[in-house]
Amino acid sequence: MQSAITQFSSWCSENELTISTEKANYILFSKMVRSPKITWNGYKINRVKSFKYLGIHVDDRLNWLEHINKQGEKAIKMQQYFKRIAGGNWGISEIHRWTLYKTVIERILAQGSSAWCLNPTFKMKRKLSSIQRPFLLHISGAYRITPTAALQTILGIPPLHMQLQFEARFTSIYRLRIPLPPFITDTQPHDLEMKVTGWPTHPSEHLKPNQISFEDGEAYIARKDIINIFTDGSKTEHGVGAAFCVLTNGIWAYQWYAKLNGNSVVFQAELTALHEAVIYASHLPNHNTSKIHVDNRASIMTSSNSKSTNETARKNFKILLSNPRMKVSWVKAHAGNIGNERADQLAKDATQHGQSYSHTKLPKPHIKVLLRKRMLEEWQTSWKNGDTGRKIYNIMPSVSLRPTNWIREDVIFFSQHGPFPAYLKRFHLSDSDYCSCGGIGTALHYAT
């Protein structure tokens, strides 16, 4: 290690680079009890147990507990601000407290989760749970003895380590392009639709002003000198379909339809139909003017944007740019337009009888849905097999990401806390836990 420091020092001298040795520290990833002595130009370099890089605290044991502790301290400070604007029965409403937790506190704790929470250890799970618990109590207004698992189910907030693991899994497969284990999902990174970067054309190149129109293009249908093309996409219980049809001199001259992957979204179907339509129009004779009628504004806008991050939209832009006689117009959907209605019916037929279209990849929401479903399954298993919060489990056996919207009194009552004999006896505030009728005096006993 000392030889490496000496070599780097020589390189700095050769390149006239000055390093502040007084500020230099080093971290050793080793089980050695005594650390080696390292000097740089006569200065002793101190050893540290952790350092901060890009907002992540890396410790010498690589167990990430240092980072969780630091983020937890930051979150606790935020909780103090929480207490200034809301209490158990005063201040902002529960839904606003829930929103603040999800959008502020959880985002603080999720810093760099893809690097450290892909496979959390038991200690990490326990620490994250202890950080999350005060916020759950504050949001619900429940008694301090209410189990954390019960509060999570009532509020629709997953255990913190599961939420962060979900985000880490998504980042790994979607952004880092790292495959996940088969027991989580069989989807591979190359199966997902990714954003494209860079400029597809020179920044000075734009479509002509008359090529794109967001006014209803129904008036052009009657013109004999224009080839009208109508596109549409549809999603039914049978699948996803895309289609376009061509109207020339009042005659339906051509039609195309195909069935997309069942996990595709309607926007992909609309964009695919437009893509196939511009390809068809690009092969028409140059003296013909074609008008493509689309009932989806989003697909028109992204296809006319030279900086679009959608790969199909960029292909559409290039074709439109090289064919100035090709025009795209918006048409109102389900307004009795004969061409739009025909394209809509073709797209619906394509969901059952169309040929498979293999050029579209899985959308971003698809992998999120899969990973969120996996998180809910793990949460449900943990809730079912847990040994705490059984009173709430008897009322709510299934977990959900939607809060119950119980008021504070409801949470206290259904968790069977409050001025009831069974609860008071538990804390030695009553000599008996029986009701006057002879039954155990729980909250539900008095309610039923």
Coordinates of C-alpha atoms in Angstrom, one line a residue:
M1 CA 0.0 0.0 0.0
Q2 CA 2.9 2.4 0.8
S3 CA 4.5 1.6 -2.5
A4 CA 1.2 2.6 -4.3
I5 CA 1.2 5.9 -2.4
T6 CA 4.8 6.5 -3.3
Q7 CA 4.1 5.8 -7.0
F8 CA 1.1 8.1 -7.0
S9 CA 3.1 10.8 -5.3
S10 CA 5.7 10.6 -8.0
W11 CA 3.1 10.8 -10.7
C12 CA 1.6 13.9 -9.1
S13 CA 5.0 15.6 -9.0
E14 CA 5.6 14.8 -12.7
N15 CA 2.3 16.3 -13.7
E16 CA 2.6 19.3 -11.3
L17 CA -0.4 18.2 -9.3
T18 CA -0.5 19.3 -5.7
I19 CA -2.4 17.1 -3.1
S20 CA -3.3 18.4 0.4
T21 CA -1.8 15.7 2.5
E22 CA -3.2 17.3 5.7
K23 CA -6.7 16.5 4.4
A24 CA -6.0 13.1 3.1
N25 CA -7.4 10.0 4.8
Y26 CA -7.6 6.3 3.9
I27 CA -10.1 3.5 4.6
L28 CA -9.0 -0.1 4.9
F29 CA -11.4 -2.9 3.8
S30 CA -9.8 -5.7 5.9
K31 CA -10.3 -7.7 9.1
M32 CA -6.8 -6.6 10.3
V33 CA -6.9 -5.3 13.8
R34 CA -3.8 -3.1 13.5
S35 CA -3.8 -0.9 10.4
P36 CA -0.6 -0.3 8.5
K37 CA 1.2 3.1 8.9
I38 CA 1.0 5.1 5.7
T39 CA 2.9 8.3 5.1
W40 CA 2.9 10.8 2.2
N41 CA 5.9 13.1 1.9
G42 CA 6.5 12.7 5.6
Y43 CA 2.9 13.2 6.7
K44 CA 1.0 10.5 8.4
I45 CA -2.2 9.5 6.6
N46 CA -5.0 8.9 9.2
R47 CA -7.3 5.9 8.9
V48 CA -11.0 6.4 8.9
K49 CA -13.8 3.9 9.3
S50 CA -16.2 5.5 6.8
F51 CA -16.3 8.1 4.2
K52 CA -19.1 9.9 2.2
Y53 CA -19.2 9.7 -1.6
L54 CA -22.1 11.0 -3.7
G55 CA -24.3 11.1 -0.6
I56 CA -23.6 7.5 0.4
H57 CA -21.7 6.7 3.6
V58 CA -19.4 3.8 2.9
D59 CA -18.0 2.0 6.0
D60 CA -15.0 -0.3 6.3
R61 CA -17.2 -3.3 6.9
L62 CA -19.4 -2.7 3.9
N63 CA -22.5 -3.5 5.9
W64 CA -24.1 0.0 5.2
L65 CA -25.2 0.4 8.8
E66 CA -23.2 3.7 9.0
H67 CA -25.2 5.1 6.0
I68 CA -28.5 4.0 7.5
N69 CA -27.6 5.6 10.8
K70 CA -26.7 8.9 9.2
Q71 CA -29.9 8.9 7.1
G72 CA -31.9 8.0 10.2
E73 CA -30.4 10.9 12.1
K74 CA -31.5 13.2 9.3
A75 CA -34.9 11.7 9.2
I76 CA -35.3 12.1 13.0
K77 CA -34.6 15.8 12.6
M78 CA -37.3 16.0 10.0
Q79 CA -39.7 14.3 12.5
Q80 CA -39.1 17.2 14.9
Y81 CA -40.4 19.5 12.2
F82 CA -43.3 17.1 11.7
K83 CA -44.2 17.5 15.4
R84 CA -44.4 21.3 15.0
I85 CA -47.1 21.2 12.4
A86 CA -49.2 18.2 13.6
G87 CA -49.9 16.2 16.7
G88 CA -52.0 13.2 17.5
N89 CA -55.2 15.1 17.3
W90 CA -54.4 18.5 16.0
G91 CA -52.6 20.1 13.0
I92 CA -52.6 18.9 9.4
S93 CA -54.7 15.9 8.5
E94 CA -53.6 12.3 8.4
I95 CA -53.6 12.1 4.6
H96 CA -51.3 15.2 4.4
R97 CA -48.9 13.6 7.0
W98 CA -49.0 10.4 4.9
T99 CA -48.1 12.4 1.8
L100 CA -45.3 14.2 3.5
Y101 CA -43.8 10.9 4.7
K102 CA -44.0 9.3 1.2
T103 CA -42.6 12.4 -0.7
V104 CA -40.1 13.7 1.7
I105 CA -39.0 11.4 4.5
E106 CA -39.0 8.2 2.4
R107 CA -37.0 10.0 -0.4
I108 CA -34.4 11.0 2.2
L109 CA -34.0 7.4 3.4
A110 CA -34.0 6.0 -0.2
Q111 CA -30.8 7.9 -1.1
G112 CA -28.7 5.5 -3.1
S113 CA -30.8 2.5 -2.1
S114 CA -29.9 0.7 -5.4
A115 CA -26.3 0.4 -4.0
W116 CA -27.0 -0.9 -0.6
C117 CA -30.6 -2.3 -0.3
L118 CA -30.8 -4.9 -3.0
N119 CA -30.3 -7.7 -0.5
P120 CA -30.7 -6.2 3.0
T121 CA -29.5 -8.1 6.0
F122 CA -31.5 -8.8 9.2
K123 CA -29.7 -5.9 11.0
M124 CA -30.5 -3.5 8.1
K125 CA -34.1 -4.5 8.2
R126 CA -34.3 -4.0 11.9
K127 CA -32.7 -0.7 11.8
L128 CA -34.9 0.6 9.0
S129 CA -37.9 -0.6 10.9
S130 CA -36.9 1.4 14.0
I131 CA -36.4 4.5 11.8
Q132 CA -39.8 4.1 10.2
R133 CA -41.8 3.4 13.4
P134 CA -41.9 7.0 14.8
F135 CA -43.3 8.3 11.6
L136 CA -46.0 5.6 11.5
L137 CA -47.0 6.5 15.0
H138 CA -47.1 10.2 14.2
I139 CA -49.2 9.7 11.1
S140 CA -51.8 7.4 12.7
G141 CA -51.9 9.0 16.1
A142 CA -51.8 5.5 17.6
Y143 CA -50.5 4.5 21.1
R144 CA -46.8 3.8 21.3
I145 CA -47.4 0.1 22.1
T146 CA -49.1 -0.5 18.7
P147 CA -47.1 -3.0 16.7
T148 CA -45.2 -1.6 13.7
A149 CA -46.6 -4.3 11.4
A150 CA -50.1 -3.3 12.3
L151 CA -49.4 0.3 11.6
Q152 CA -47.9 -0.5 8.2
T153 CA -51.0 -2.4 7.2
I154 CA -53.4 0.3 8.5
L155 CA -51.6 3.1 6.7
G156 CA -50.8 1.1 3.5
I157 CA -47.1 1.8 3.9
P158 CA -44.9 -1.2 3.2
P159 CA -42.0 -2.1 5.5
L160 CA -39.2 0.4 4.7
H161 CA -36.7 -2.3 3.7
M162 CA -39.2 -3.8 1.2
Q163 CA -40.0 -0.4 -0.3
L164 CA -36.3 0.4 -0.7
Q165 CA -35.6 -3.1 -2.1
F166 CA -38.3 -2.6 -4.7
E167 CA -36.7 0.6 -5.8
A168 CA -33.2 -1.1 -5.8
R169 CA -34.5 -3.9 -8.0
F170 CA -36.1 -1.5 -10.5
T171 CA -32.9 0.6 -10.7
S172 CA -30.8 -2.6 -11.2
I173 CA -32.8 -4.0 -14.1
Y174 CA -34.0 -0.8 -15.8
R175 CA -31.1 1.7 -15.3
L176 CA -28.1 -0.5 -14.6
R177 CA -29.2 -3.3 -17.0
I178 CA -28.4 -6.0 -14.4
P179 CA -30.7 -9.1 -14.6
L180 CA -32.6 -10.0 -11.5
P181 CA -32.8 -13.6 -10.1
P182 CA -35.4 -15.8 -11.9
F183 CA -37.5 -16.2 -8.7
I184 CA -38.2 -12.4 -8.8
T185 CA -38.8 -12.0 -12.6
D186 CA -37.9 -13.7 -15.9
T187 CA -37.8 -10.3 -17.7
Q188 CA -34.4 -9.5 -19.0
P189 CA -33.0 -5.9 -19.4
H190 CA -32.9 -6.2 -23.2
D191 CA -36.7 -6.9 -23.2
L192 CA -37.5 -3.5 -21.8
E193 CA -38.1 -0.3 -23.7
M194 CA -35.3 2.2 -22.9
K195 CA -35.0 5.9 -23.4
V196 CA -32.7 6.9 -26.3
T197 CA -30.2 9.7 -25.9
G198 CA -28.4 12.2 -28.1
W199 CA -29.7 14.0 -31.2
P200 CA -31.3 12.0 -34.0
T201 CA -30.7 14.8 -36.5
H202 CA -28.9 18.2 -36.6
P203 CA -30.5 20.6 -34.1
S204 CA -31.3 23.1 -36.9
E205 CA -33.5 20.6 -38.7
H206 CA -37.2 20.8 -38.0
L207 CA -40.5 19.7 -39.5
K208 CA -42.3 22.3 -41.7
P209 CA -45.0 24.3 -39.9
N210 CA -47.7 22.8 -42.1
Q211 CA -46.7 19.2 -41.5
I212 CA -48.2 18.9 -38.0
S213 CA -51.7 20.1 -37.1
F214 CA -53.7 19.8 -33.9
E215 CA -56.9 21.1 -35.5
D216 CA -59.5 18.5 -36.4
G217 CA -58.5 17.2 -39.8
E218 CA -61.9 15.9 -40.9
A219 CA -62.2 18.6 -43.5
Y220 CA -59.4 17.0 -45.6
I221 CA -61.3 13.7 -46.1
A222 CA -63.4 15.0 -48.9
R223 CA -60.5 16.3 -51.0
K224 CA -59.6 14.0 -53.9
D225 CA -56.0 15.1 -54.2
I226 CA -55.0 13.9 -50.8
I227 CA -54.5 10.3 -49.6
N228 CA -56.1 10.0 -46.2
I229 CA -54.6 7.5 -43.7
F230 CA -56.3 6.8 -40.4
T231 CA -54.5 5.2 -37.4
D232 CA -55.6 3.9 -34.0
G233 CA -54.5 1.7 -31.2
S234 CA -56.7 -0.3 -28.8
K235 CA -56.4 -2.4 -25.7
T236 CA -59.1 -4.9 -24.7
E237 CA -59.3 -8.0 -22.5
H238 CA -58.0 -9.9 -25.5
G239 CA -54.8 -7.9 -25.9
V240 CA -53.3 -4.9 -27.6
G241 CA -53.8 -4.0 -31.2
A242 CA -52.6 -1.3 -33.7
A243 CA -54.0 -0.5 -37.2
F244 CA -54.3 1.9 -40.0
C245 CA -56.4 2.2 -43.1
V246 CA -56.0 4.2 -46.4
L247 CA -58.8 6.2 -48.0
T248 CA -58.2 7.2 -51.7
N249 CA -60.9 8.9 -53.8
G250 CA -63.6 7.5 -51.5
I251 CA -62.3 3.9 -51.7
W252 CA -60.6 2.0 -49.0
A253 CA -57.4 1.2 -50.8
Y254 CA -55.3 -0.5 -48.1
Q255 CA -55.4 -1.6 -44.4
W256 CA -52.9 -2.9 -41.9
Y257 CA -53.3 -4.3 -38.4
A258 CA -51.2 -6.3 -35.9
K259 CA -51.3 -7.6 -32.4
L260 CA -48.7 -6.3 -29.9
N261 CA -47.3 -7.8 -26.8
G262 CA -50.1 -8.2 -24.2
N263 CA -48.1 -6.1 -21.7
S264 CA -47.9 -3.1 -24.1
V265 CA -49.7 0.1 -23.3
V266 CA -52.2 2.0 -25.5
F267 CA -49.6 4.7 -26.2
Q268 CA -47.3 2.1 -27.7
A269 CA -50.1 0.9 -29.9
E270 CA -50.9 4.4 -31.1
L271 CA -47.2 5.1 -31.8
T272 CA -46.8 1.8 -33.6
A273 CA -49.8 2.5 -35.8
L274 CA -48.4 5.9 -36.7
H275 CA -45.0 4.4 -37.4
E276 CA -46.4 1.8 -39.8
A277 CA -48.5 4.6 -41.5
V278 CA -45.6 6.9 -42.1
I279 CA -43.6 4.0 -43.5
Y280 CA -46.5 3.2 -45.9
A281 CA -46.8 6.9 -46.9
S282 CA -43.1 7.2 -47.5
H283 CA -43.4 4.6 -50.3
L284 CA -46.1 6.5 -52.2
P285 CA -45.2 8.4 -55.3
N286 CA -43.6 11.8 -54.6
H287 CA -46.4 13.8 -56.3
N288 CA -49.0 12.5 -53.9
T289 CA -49.8 14.4 -50.7
S290 CA -50.7 12.1 -47.8
K291 CA -52.6 13.2 -44.7
I292 CA -52.3 10.9 -41.6
H293 CA -55.2 11.3 -39.1
V294 CA -54.4 10.4 -35.5
D295 CA -56.7 10.6 -32.6
N296 CA -53.9 10.6 -30.0
R297 CA -52.3 13.9 -29.4
A298 CA -49.4 12.5 -27.3
S299 CA -48.1 10.3 -30.2
I300 CA -48.2 13.3 -32.6
M301 CA -46.4 15.5 -30.1
T302 CA -43.6 13.0 -29.4
S303 CA -43.2 12.1 -33.1
S304 CA -42.8 15.8 -34.0
N305 CA -40.2 16.4 -31.3
S306 CA -36.6 16.1 -32.5
K307 CA -35.5 15.6 -28.9
S308 CA -37.9 12.8 -28.1
T309 CA -36.4 10.0 -26.0
N310 CA -38.8 7.4 -27.5
E311 CA -37.1 5.3 -30.2
T312 CA -40.2 4.8 -32.3
A313 CA -41.0 8.5 -32.2
R314 CA -37.5 9.3 -33.4
K315 CA -38.0 7.0 -36.4
N316 CA -41.3 8.7 -37.2
F317 CA -39.6 12.1 -37.0
K318 CA -36.8 11.1 -39.4
I319 CA -39.4 9.8 -42.0
L320 CA -41.5 12.9 -41.7
L321 CA -38.4 15.1 -42.0
S322 CA -37.4 13.4 -45.3
N323 CA -40.9 13.5 -46.7
P324 CA -42.3 17.1 -46.4
R325 CA -45.4 16.2 -48.4
M326 CA -46.4 13.9 -45.6
K327 CA -48.7 15.6 -43.0
V328 CA -50.0 14.5 -39.7
S329 CA -53.3 15.8 -38.2
W330 CA -55.2 15.2 -35.1
V331 CA -58.8 14.0 -35.4
K332 CA -61.4 13.8 -32.6
A333 CA -62.0 10.2 -31.5
H334 CA -65.5 8.7 -31.4
A335 CA -67.0 11.7 -33.2
G336 CA -68.5 9.8 -36.1
N337 CA -65.5 10.2 -38.4
I338 CA -65.8 7.3 -40.8
G339 CA -62.0 6.8 -41.1
N340 CA -61.3 7.0 -37.4
E341 CA -64.2 4.6 -36.6
R342 CA -62.9 2.1 -39.2
A343 CA -59.3 2.3 -37.8
D344 CA -60.7 1.8 -34.3
Q345 CA -62.6 -1.3 -35.3
L346 CA -59.5 -2.7 -37.1
A347 CA -57.4 -2.1 -34.0
K348 CA -60.0 -4.0 -31.8
D349 CA -60.1 -6.8 -34.3
A350 CA -56.3 -7.0 -34.2
T351 CA -56.4 -7.8 -30.5
Q352 CA -57.9 -11.2 -31.5
H353 CA -57.0 -11.9 -35.1
G354 CA -54.0 -9.7 -35.8
Q355 CA -50.5 -11.1 -36.6
S356 CA -48.0 -10.8 -33.9
Y357 CA -45.9 -7.6 -34.0
S358 CA -42.5 -8.3 -32.4
H359 CA -40.9 -4.8 -32.8
T360 CA -42.2 -3.4 -29.5
K361 CA -40.5 -3.9 -26.2
L362 CA -42.0 -4.1 -22.7
P363 CA -42.8 -0.6 -21.3
K364 CA -41.4 0.8 -18.2
P365 CA -44.7 0.5 -16.2
H366 CA -44.7 -3.2 -16.9
I367 CA -41.5 -4.0 -14.9
K368 CA -42.7 -1.7 -12.1
V369 CA -46.0 -3.6 -11.9
L370 CA -44.2 -6.9 -11.7
L371 CA -41.7 -5.7 -9.0
R372 CA -44.5 -4.1 -7.0
K373 CA -46.5 -7.3 -7.1
R374 CA -43.5 -9.2 -5.9
M375 CA -43.1 -6.7 -3.0
L376 CA -46.8 -7.1 -2.0
E377 CA -46.4 -10.9 -2.0
E378 CA -43.4 -10.7 0.3
W379 CA -45.2 -8.2 2.5
Q380 CA -48.3 -10.4 2.6
T381 CA -46.2 -13.4 3.6
S382 CA -44.5 -11.4 6.4
W383 CA -47.8 -10.1 7.7
K384 CA -49.4 -13.6 7.6
N385 CA -46.6 -15.3 9.4
G386 CA -45.8 -12.6 11.8
D387 CA -46.3 -12.8 15.6
T388 CA -47.2 -9.2 16.2
G389 CA -50.3 -7.2 15.3
R390 CA -52.6 -10.3 15.4
K391 CA -55.6 -8.2 16.5
I392 CA -55.4 -6.1 13.4
Y393 CA -54.7 -9.2 11.3
N394 CA -58.0 -10.7 12.3
I395 CA -59.7 -7.5 10.9
M396 CA -57.3 -6.9 7.9
P397 CA -55.8 -10.2 6.8
S398 CA -54.6 -8.7 3.4
V399 CA -52.1 -5.9 2.9
S400 CA -52.7 -3.1 0.4
L401 CA -50.9 0.1 -0.7
R402 CA -54.1 2.0 0.0
P403 CA -54.5 3.5 3.5
T404 CA -57.6 2.6 5.4
N405 CA -58.3 6.3 6.2
W406 CA -59.1 5.4 9.8
I407 CA -59.2 8.3 12.1
R408 CA -57.1 8.2 15.3
E409 CA -60.0 6.9 17.4
D410 CA -60.5 4.0 14.9
V411 CA -56.9 3.0 15.1
I412 CA -56.9 3.0 18.9
F413 CA -60.2 1.1 19.0
F414 CA -59.4 -1.7 16.5
S415 CA -55.9 -2.2 18.0
Q416 CA -57.9 -2.8 21.3
H417 CA -56.3 0.0 23.2
G418 CA -58.1 2.5 25.4
P419 CA -60.2 2.6 28.6
F420 CA -61.2 -1.0 28.6
P421 CA -60.7 -3.5 31.4
A422 CA -58.4 -5.8 29.4
Y423 CA -56.2 -2.9 28.4
L424 CA -56.1 -1.3 31.9
K425 CA -55.4 -4.7 33.6
R426 CA -52.4 -5.1 31.2
F427 CA -50.8 -2.0 32.7
H428 CA -51.9 -2.7 36.3
L429 CA -54.4 0.1 36.2
S430 CA -57.3 -2.3 37.0
D431 CA -57.7 -5.3 39.2
S432 CA -59.7 -7.3 36.7
D433 CA -59.9 -7.6 32.9
Y434 CA -63.4 -8.9 33.0
C435 CA -66.6 -7.1 31.8
S436 CA -69.6 -7.0 34.1
C437 CA -71.2 -9.7 32.0
G438 CA -68.3 -12.1 32.8
G439 CA -66.5 -11.9 29.4
I440 CA -63.0 -10.5 28.7
G441 CA -63.4 -6.7 28.5
T442 CA -61.8 -5.9 25.2
A443 CA -62.8 -3.1 22.8
L444 CA -64.4 -5.5 20.4
H445 CA -66.3 -7.2 23.2
Y446 CA -68.0 -4.0 24.1
A447 CA -68.7 -3.3 20.4
T448 CA -70.4 -6.6 19.8

